[in-house]
CSV table of C-alpha atoms and ligand atoms in Angstrom, one decimal:
chain,number,residue,atom,x,y,z
F,27,MET,CA,-89.0,51.4,-10.3
F,28,THR,CA,-86.5,51.1,-13.1
F,29,LEU,CA,-83.3,52.8,-14.3
F,30,ASP,CA,-84.0,55.9,-16.4
F,31,ASP,CA,-82.1,54.4,-19.2
F,32,PRO,CA,-83.9,53.2,-22.3
F,33,SER,CA,-81.6,50.1,-22.6
F,34,ALA,CA,-82.6,49.1,-19.1
F,35,MET,CA,-86.3,49.3,-19.8
F,36,ASN,CA,-88.1,46.0,-20.2
F,37,THR,CA,-89.3,45.9,-23.8
F,38,CYS,CA,-92.4,44.0,-22.8
F,39,PRO,CA,-95.2,46.6,-22.8
F,40,ILE,CA,-97.0,45.1,-19.7
F,41,GLN,CA,-95.3,43.4,-16.9
F,42,GLY,CA,-97.2,41.6,-14.0
F,43,TRP,CA,-97.9,38.5,-12.1
F,44,ILE,CA,-100.9,36.2,-12.2
F,45,SER,CA,-102.0,33.7,-9.6
F,46,SER,CA,-101.7,30.0,-10.4
F,47,GLU,CA,-105.5,29.7,-10.6
F,48,ALA,CA,-105.5,32.4,-13.3
F,49,ALA,CA,-102.6,30.6,-15.1
F,50,LEU,CA,-104.6,27.4,-15.0
F,51,LYS,CA,-107.6,29.1,-16.7
F,52,LEU,CA,-105.3,30.7,-19.2
F,53,PHE,CA,-103.7,27.5,-20.2
F,54,LYS,CA,-107.1,25.7,-20.3
F,55,ASN,CA,-108.4,28.3,-22.7
F,56,ALA,CA,-105.4,27.6,-24.9
F,57,ASP,CA,-106.1,23.8,-24.7
F,58,VAL,CA,-102.7,23.2,-23.1
F,59,ASP,CA,-102.0,21.0,-20.1
F,60,PHE,CA,-100.5,23.5,-17.5
F,61,ASN,CA,-99.0,20.8,-15.3
F,62,GLN,CA,-97.3,19.1,-18.2
F,63,TRP,CA,-95.9,22.4,-19.4
F,64,LEU,CA,-94.7,23.2,-15.9
F,65,LYS,CA,-92.8,20.0,-15.9
F,66,ASN,CA,-91.4,20.6,-19.4
F,67,ALA,CA,-90.3,24.1,-18.4
F,68,LYS,CA,-87.9,22.5,-15.9
F,69,THR,CA,-86.0,20.7,-18.7
F,70,ARG,CA,-83.2,22.1,-20.7
F,71,THR,CA,-84.8,21.3,-24.0
F,72,PHE,CA,-87.9,23.4,-23.2
F,73,GLN,CA,-88.9,25.9,-25.8
F,74,ALA,CA,-91.5,28.6,-25.4
F,75,THR,CA,-94.5,28.4,-27.7
F,76,ASP,CA,-97.2,30.8,-28.7
F,77,LEU,CA,-100.4,30.0,-26.8
F,78,ASP,CA,-102.3,31.8,-29.5
F,79,LEU,CA,-104.4,33.8,-27.0
F,80,LYS,CA,-105.1,37.5,-27.1
F,81,LEU,CA,-105.5,39.9,-24.1
F,82,SER,CA,-106.7,43.5,-24.1
F,83,PHE,CA,-105.2,45.6,-21.4
F,84,GLY,CA,-105.6,49.1,-20.2
F,85,LEU,CA,-103.2,50.8,-18.0
F,86,GLU,CA,-102.8,54.4,-16.9
F,87,ASN,CA,-99.4,55.4,-15.7
F,88,SER,CA,-97.9,58.5,-14.1
F,89,ILE,CA,-94.1,58.6,-14.3
F,90,LYS,CA,-92.0,60.2,-11.7
F,91,ARG,CA,-88.3,60.7,-12.2
F,92,ALA,CA,-85.9,60.7,-9.4
F,93,VAL,CA,-82.1,61.1,-9.0
F,94,SER,CA,-79.9,59.4,-6.6
F,95,SER,CA,-76.2,58.7,-6.3
F,96,ASN,CA,-73.7,55.9,-5.8
F,97,VAL,CA,-70.9,57.2,-3.6
F,98,ILE,CA,-67.5,56.0,-4.4
F,99,ALA,CA,-64.1,56.4,-2.7
F,100,LYS,CA,-60.8,54.7,-3.3
F,101,ILE,CA,-57.4,54.0,-1.8
F,102,VAL,CA,-55.0,53.9,-4.7
F,103,GLY,CA,-52.8,50.8,-4.9
F,104,SER,CA,-49.0,51.4,-4.7
F,105,GLU,CA,-48.1,48.8,-7.4
F,106,PHE,CA,-51.1,47.8,-9.4
F,107,PRO,CA,-53.4,50.8,-9.3
F,108,GLU,CA,-55.6,49.7,-12.2
F,109,GLU,CA,-56.5,46.4,-10.4
F,110,VAL,CA,-59.3,47.0,-8.0
F,111,ILE,CA,-61.0,45.2,-5.2
F,112,ILE,CA,-64.5,46.5,-4.7
F,113,TYR,CA,-66.3,46.6,-1.4
F,114,SER,CA,-69.9,47.5,-1.6
F,115,ALA,CA,-72.9,48.2,0.7
F,116,HIS,CA,-76.2,49.8,-0.2
F,117,TRP,CA,-76.9,53.0,1.7
F,118,ASP,CA,-80.6,53.3,0.9
F,119,HIS,CA,-83.6,51.9,2.7
F,120,LEU,CA,-87.3,52.4,2.3
F,121,GLY,CA,-87.6,56.0,3.5
F,122,ILE,CA,-90.9,57.1,5.0
F,123,GLY,CA,-93.8,54.6,4.6
F,124,ILE,CA,-96.7,53.0,6.2
F,125,ALA,CA,-96.7,53.6,10.0
F,126,ILE,CA,-96.4,50.6,12.3
F,127,ASP,CA,-96.9,51.4,16.0
F,128,ASP,CA,-96.9,55.1,15.1
F,129,ASP,CA,-93.5,54.9,13.5
F,130,SER,CA,-93.3,55.6,9.8
F,131,ILE,CA,-89.5,56.0,9.4
F,132,TYR,CA,-87.8,53.0,7.9
F,133,ASN,CA,-84.4,53.5,9.4
F,134,GLY,CA,-82.8,50.4,8.0
F,135,ALA,CA,-80.2,50.2,10.9
F,136,GLN,CA,-79.3,46.6,10.2
F,137,ASP,CA,-80.3,46.7,6.6
F,138,ASN,CA,-78.1,48.4,5.7
F,139,ALA,CA,-76.5,51.0,8.0
F,140,SER,CA,-74.5,48.1,9.4
F,141,GLY,CA,-73.0,47.5,5.9
F,142,THR,CA,-72.3,51.2,5.1
F,143,ALA,CA,-70.7,51.6,8.5
F,144,MET,CA,-68.6,48.6,7.8
F,145,ILE,CA,-67.2,49.9,4.5
F,146,LEU,CA,-66.3,53.1,6.3
F,147,ALA,CA,-64.6,51.2,9.0
F,148,LEU,CA,-62.7,49.0,6.5
F,149,ALA,CA,-61.5,52.1,4.6
F,150,GLU,CA,-60.4,53.7,7.8
F,151,ALA,CA,-58.4,50.6,8.7
F,152,PHE,CA,-56.9,50.2,5.3
F,153,LYS,CA,-55.7,53.8,5.4
F,154,LYS,CA,-53.4,52.8,8.3
F,155,GLU,CA,-51.9,49.8,6.4
F,156,LYS,CA,-48.3,50.5,5.3
F,157,GLU,CA,-48.7,49.0,1.9
F,158,VAL,CA,-51.7,48.2,-0.3
F,159,LYS,CA,-50.6,47.1,-3.7
F,160,ARG,CA,-53.9,47.1,-5.5
F,161,THR,CA,-56.5,49.8,-5.4
F,162,LEU,CA,-59.3,49.4,-2.9
F,163,VAL,CA,-62.7,50.8,-3.9
F,164,PHE,CA,-65.6,51.4,-1.5
F,165,ILE,CA,-69.0,51.9,-3.0
F,166,ALA,CA,-72.1,53.0,-1.1
F,167,LEU,CA,-74.8,51.9,-3.6
F,168,THR,CA,-78.2,53.5,-3.9
F,169,ALA,CA,-81.7,52.0,-4.6
F,170,GLU,CA,-80.9,48.4,-3.7
F,171,GLU,CA,-84.3,48.0,-2.1
F,172,GLU,CA,-86.0,49.1,-5.3
F,173,GLY,CA,-84.4,46.3,-7.3
F,174,LEU,CA,-80.6,46.6,-7.1
F,175,LEU,CA,-80.7,49.7,-9.2
F,176,GLY,CA,-77.6,51.5,-8.0
F,177,SER,CA,-75.5,48.4,-8.7
F,178,ALA,CA,-77.3,47.8,-12.0
F,179,PHE,CA,-76.3,51.3,-13.0
F,180,TYR,CA,-72.7,50.7,-12.0
F,181,ALA,CA,-72.7,47.4,-14.0
F,182,ARG,CA,-73.9,49.3,-17.1
F,183,HIS,CA,-71.4,52.1,-16.6
F,184,PRO,CA,-68.5,50.5,-14.7
F,185,ILE,CA,-65.9,53.0,-13.5
F,186,TYR,CA,-63.2,50.4,-13.2
F,187,GLU,CA,-62.5,47.9,-16.0
F,188,PRO,CA,-64.5,44.8,-15.1
F,189,SER,CA,-61.6,42.5,-16.3
F,190,LYS,CA,-59.3,44.3,-13.8
F,191,SER,CA,-61.9,44.2,-11.0
F,192,VAL,CA,-60.5,41.4,-8.9
F,193,ALA,CA,-63.5,40.8,-6.6
F,194,ASN,CA,-66.5,42.3,-5.1
F,195,ILE,CA,-67.2,41.9,-1.4
F,196,ASN,CA,-70.7,42.9,-0.7
F,197,ILE,CA,-72.0,43.7,2.7
F,198,ASP,CA,-75.7,43.8,3.5
F,199,ALA,CA,-77.4,43.5,6.9
F,200,LEU,CA,-74.9,42.2,9.3
F,201,ALA,CA,-75.9,40.3,12.4
F,202,SER,CA,-76.2,42.3,15.6
F,203,TYR,CA,-75.3,39.3,17.8
F,204,GLY,CA,-72.3,38.4,19.9
F,205,LYS,CA,-69.5,36.3,18.6
F,206,MET,CA,-70.4,33.5,16.3
F,207,LYS,CA,-69.0,30.1,15.3
F,208,ASP,CA,-70.1,30.2,11.6
F,209,LEU,CA,-69.5,32.1,8.5
F,210,THR,CA,-72.5,31.5,6.3
F,211,ILE,CA,-71.7,31.9,2.6
F,212,MET,CA,-74.6,32.7,0.2
F,213,GLY,CA,-74.2,31.1,-3.2
F,214,PHE,CA,-71.6,28.8,-1.7
F,215,GLY,CA,-69.4,27.1,-4.3
F,216,GLN,CA,-69.6,29.9,-6.9
F,217,SER,CA,-66.0,31.1,-6.8
F,218,GLU,CA,-62.6,30.7,-5.2
F,219,LEU,CA,-63.4,33.6,-2.9
F,220,ASP,CA,-65.1,31.0,-0.8
F,221,ASP,CA,-61.8,29.1,-0.3
F,222,LEU,CA,-60.0,32.3,0.7
F,223,ALA,CA,-62.8,33.2,3.1
F,224,GLU,CA,-62.8,29.7,4.6
F,225,LYS,CA,-59.0,29.9,5.2
F,226,ILE,CA,-59.5,33.1,7.1
F,227,ALA,CA,-62.6,31.9,8.9
F,228,ILE,CA,-60.7,28.9,10.2
F,229,ARG,CA,-58.0,31.1,11.4
F,230,GLN,CA,-60.7,33.0,13.4
F,231,GLY,CA,-61.9,29.7,14.9
F,232,ARG,CA,-65.0,29.7,12.7
F,233,TYR,CA,-66.4,27.1,10.3
F,234,VAL,CA,-67.9,27.8,6.9
F,235,TYR,CA,-71.6,27.0,6.5
F,236,PRO,CA,-73.2,26.9,3.1
F,237,ASP,CA,-76.4,29.0,3.0
F,238,PRO,CA,-79.0,26.6,4.3
F,239,TYR,CA,-81.8,28.4,2.4
F,240,PRO,CA,-80.6,28.4,-1.3
F,241,ASN,CA,-84.3,28.4,-2.2
F,242,LYS,CA,-84.5,32.0,-0.9
F,243,GLY,CA,-82.1,32.9,-3.7
F,244,LEU,CA,-80.1,35.3,-1.5
F,245,PHE,CA,-77.1,35.2,-3.9
F,246,PHE,CA,-79.4,36.8,-6.5
F,247,ARG,CA,-81.0,39.4,-4.2
F,248,SER,CA,-78.3,41.9,-3.2
F,249,ASP,CA,-75.9,44.1,-5.1
F,250,HIS,CA,-73.1,41.6,-5.6
F,251,PHE,CA,-75.4,39.9,-8.2
F,252,ASN,CA,-74.9,42.8,-10.6
F,253,PHE,CA,-71.1,42.6,-10.2
F,254,ALA,CA,-71.3,38.9,-10.9
F,255,LYS,CA,-73.4,39.6,-14.0
F,256,ILE,CA,-70.5,41.4,-15.5
F,257,GLY,CA,-68.1,38.6,-14.5
F,258,ILE,CA,-66.6,40.0,-11.4
F,259,PRO,CA,-66.2,37.3,-8.8
F,260,ALA,CA,-68.5,38.3,-6.0
F,261,PHE,CA,-68.7,37.3,-2.4
F,262,PHE,CA,-71.7,37.6,0.0
F,263,ALA,CA,-71.3,36.1,3.5
F,264,PHE,CA,-71.7,36.8,7.2
F,265,ALA,CA,-72.0,35.2,10.6
F,266,SER,CA,-75.5,34.0,10.7
F,267,PHE,CA,-76.6,30.9,12.6
F,268,ASP,CA,-74.4,29.6,15.3
F,269,ALA,CA,-73.6,31.7,18.4
F,270,VAL,CA,-70.5,31.0,20.6
F,271,ASN,CA,-72.9,31.5,23.5
F,272,GLY,CA,-76.2,29.7,23.0
F,273,GLY,CA,-75.5,27.9,19.7
F,274,LYS,CA,-78.0,27.6,16.9
F,275,GLU,CA,-81.1,27.6,19.0
F,276,ILE,CA,-80.8,31.1,20.4
F,277,ILE,CA,-79.9,32.5,17.0
F,278,LYS,CA,-82.8,30.8,15.2
F,279,ASN,CA,-85.1,32.6,17.6
F,280,GLU,CA,-83.5,36.0,16.9
F,281,TYR,CA,-83.3,35.3,13.2
F,282,ASP,CA,-87.0,34.4,13.0
F,283,GLN,CA,-87.9,37.4,15.0
F,284,PHE,CA,-85.9,39.7,12.8
F,285,TYR,CA,-87.5,38.4,9.6
F,286,ALA,CA,-91.0,38.4,11.2
F,287,LEU,CA,-90.8,41.8,12.9
F,288,ARG,CA,-88.0,44.0,12.0
F,289,TYR,CA,-86.9,43.2,8.4
F,290,HIS,CA,-88.1,46.0,6.1
F,291,ALA,CA,-90.1,47.5,9.0
F,292,PRO,CA,-89.7,50.8,10.9
F,293,SER,CA,-88.4,48.8,13.9
F,294,ASP,CA,-85.1,47.9,12.1
F,295,GLU,CA,-83.6,50.4,14.4
F,296,PHE,CA,-80.4,50.7,16.4
F,297,ASN,CA,-81.0,49.4,19.9
F,298,ARG,CA,-78.3,50.1,22.4
F,299,ASP,CA,-79.6,47.5,24.8
F,300,THR,CA,-79.9,44.5,22.5
F,301,TRP,CA,-77.3,45.0,19.8
F,302,ARG,CA,-74.0,43.3,20.3
F,303,PHE,CA,-71.1,43.7,18.0
F,304,GLY,CA,-69.1,40.4,18.3
F,305,ALA,CA,-70.3,39.0,15.0
F,306,MET,CA,-69.8,42.3,13.1
F,307,GLN,CA,-66.3,42.5,14.5
F,308,GLN,CA,-65.5,38.9,13.2
F,309,ASP,CA,-67.0,39.6,9.8
F,310,GLY,CA,-65.2,43.0,9.5
F,311,ASP,CA,-61.9,41.3,10.3
F,312,LEU,CA,-62.6,38.6,7.7
F,313,PHE,CA,-63.6,41.2,5.0
F,314,TYR,CA,-60.4,43.1,5.8
F,315,GLN,CA,-58.1,40.1,5.7
F,316,MET,CA,-59.7,39.0,2.4
F,317,GLY,CA,-59.1,42.5,0.9
F,318,LEU,CA,-55.5,42.6,2.2
F,319,GLU,CA,-54.7,39.2,0.7
F,320,LEU,CA,-56.3,40.0,-2.6
F,321,ALA,CA,-54.5,43.3,-2.7
F,322,ASN,CA,-51.0,42.3,-1.7
F,323,ASN,CA,-50.7,38.7,-2.9
F,324,ARG,CA,-52.2,39.7,-6.2
F,325,ILE,CA,-54.5,36.7,-6.4
F,326,TRP,CA,-57.0,36.4,-9.2
F,327,PRO,CA,-59.9,34.4,-7.8
F,328,LYS,CA,-61.8,32.5,-10.4
F,329,TRP,CA,-65.4,31.4,-10.8
F,330,ASN,CA,-65.8,27.7,-10.2
F,331,GLN,CA,-66.3,25.3,-13.0
F,332,ASP,CA,-70.1,25.1,-12.9
F,333,SER,CA,-70.8,28.7,-12.1
F,334,GLU,CA,-73.1,30.5,-14.5
F,335,PHE,CA,-70.9,33.6,-14.3
F,336,LYS,CA,-67.6,31.9,-15.4
F,337,ILE,CA,-68.2,32.3,-19.1
F,338,ILE,CA,-68.8,36.0,-18.7
F,339,ARG,CA,-65.5,36.5,-16.9
F,340,GLU,CA,-63.7,34.6,-19.6
F,341,MET,CA,-65.2,36.8,-22.3
F,342,ASN,CA,-64.0,40.0,-20.6
J,427,ZN,ZN1,-80.2,45.2,2.3
């Protein structure tokens, strides 16, 4: 699925994946050492070269167009209304799909009703705040599961000036555990938002834990990535690994179970008996405190020195 926007279309006429065996054959036919090239491709000086091979390809497509919406609300800042802090959470999930245990409805309770409920709760709480100096924006994004499309559309047509967008705090699939000791930050070290979050986490009695699986590329797999791509410092973190009751062991179990059984499956459902809200409460409080500090202390968090997004921010 792609955005119905000619500039968003990939200009390559065929896109696809091949297995490594197929790649080996392909390179062999071109008389090129695949493994050597794989090594070269990991260096900065690598340059793509024509393999001088030809491929004939037939493909029959039927194209279906669909419309969906990002839903945006705001609380206008009292002093600096053009400067915005953007909370985001995707509202879509996978709809109706292949039935598992006679259930074909992919509810997406954790992924990501937990996030959309969180931005509603944050908005409700901020409404009660006496003074909020900058504007707070709450975006429920569409079509995240289809390739971050709602946020990609926003990044192409930003409603708020990216250079005046102070930060994006993205919320996706919060933990349904009790209170936690950690705040796990995806893409740890990208921006000064991490420092702000750490300060608040410590106040809550939590410690900051850099994402232990950077190889899963989670920083590049939810909507904040598209905000980062237009230079807006983006933050993606939640309590993940270390429970106040039971420590890391108990969570590892639950975590493995979630990914094995419920992630992107019909069983990602609300369960009154097993869901606990301690971790969400901690995270909600942290997201709230971050927004409040950003709004009222008028901080401009920066990308860190070796972040790939720093240069984009500076060009804005
Ligand atoms: Zn999600």
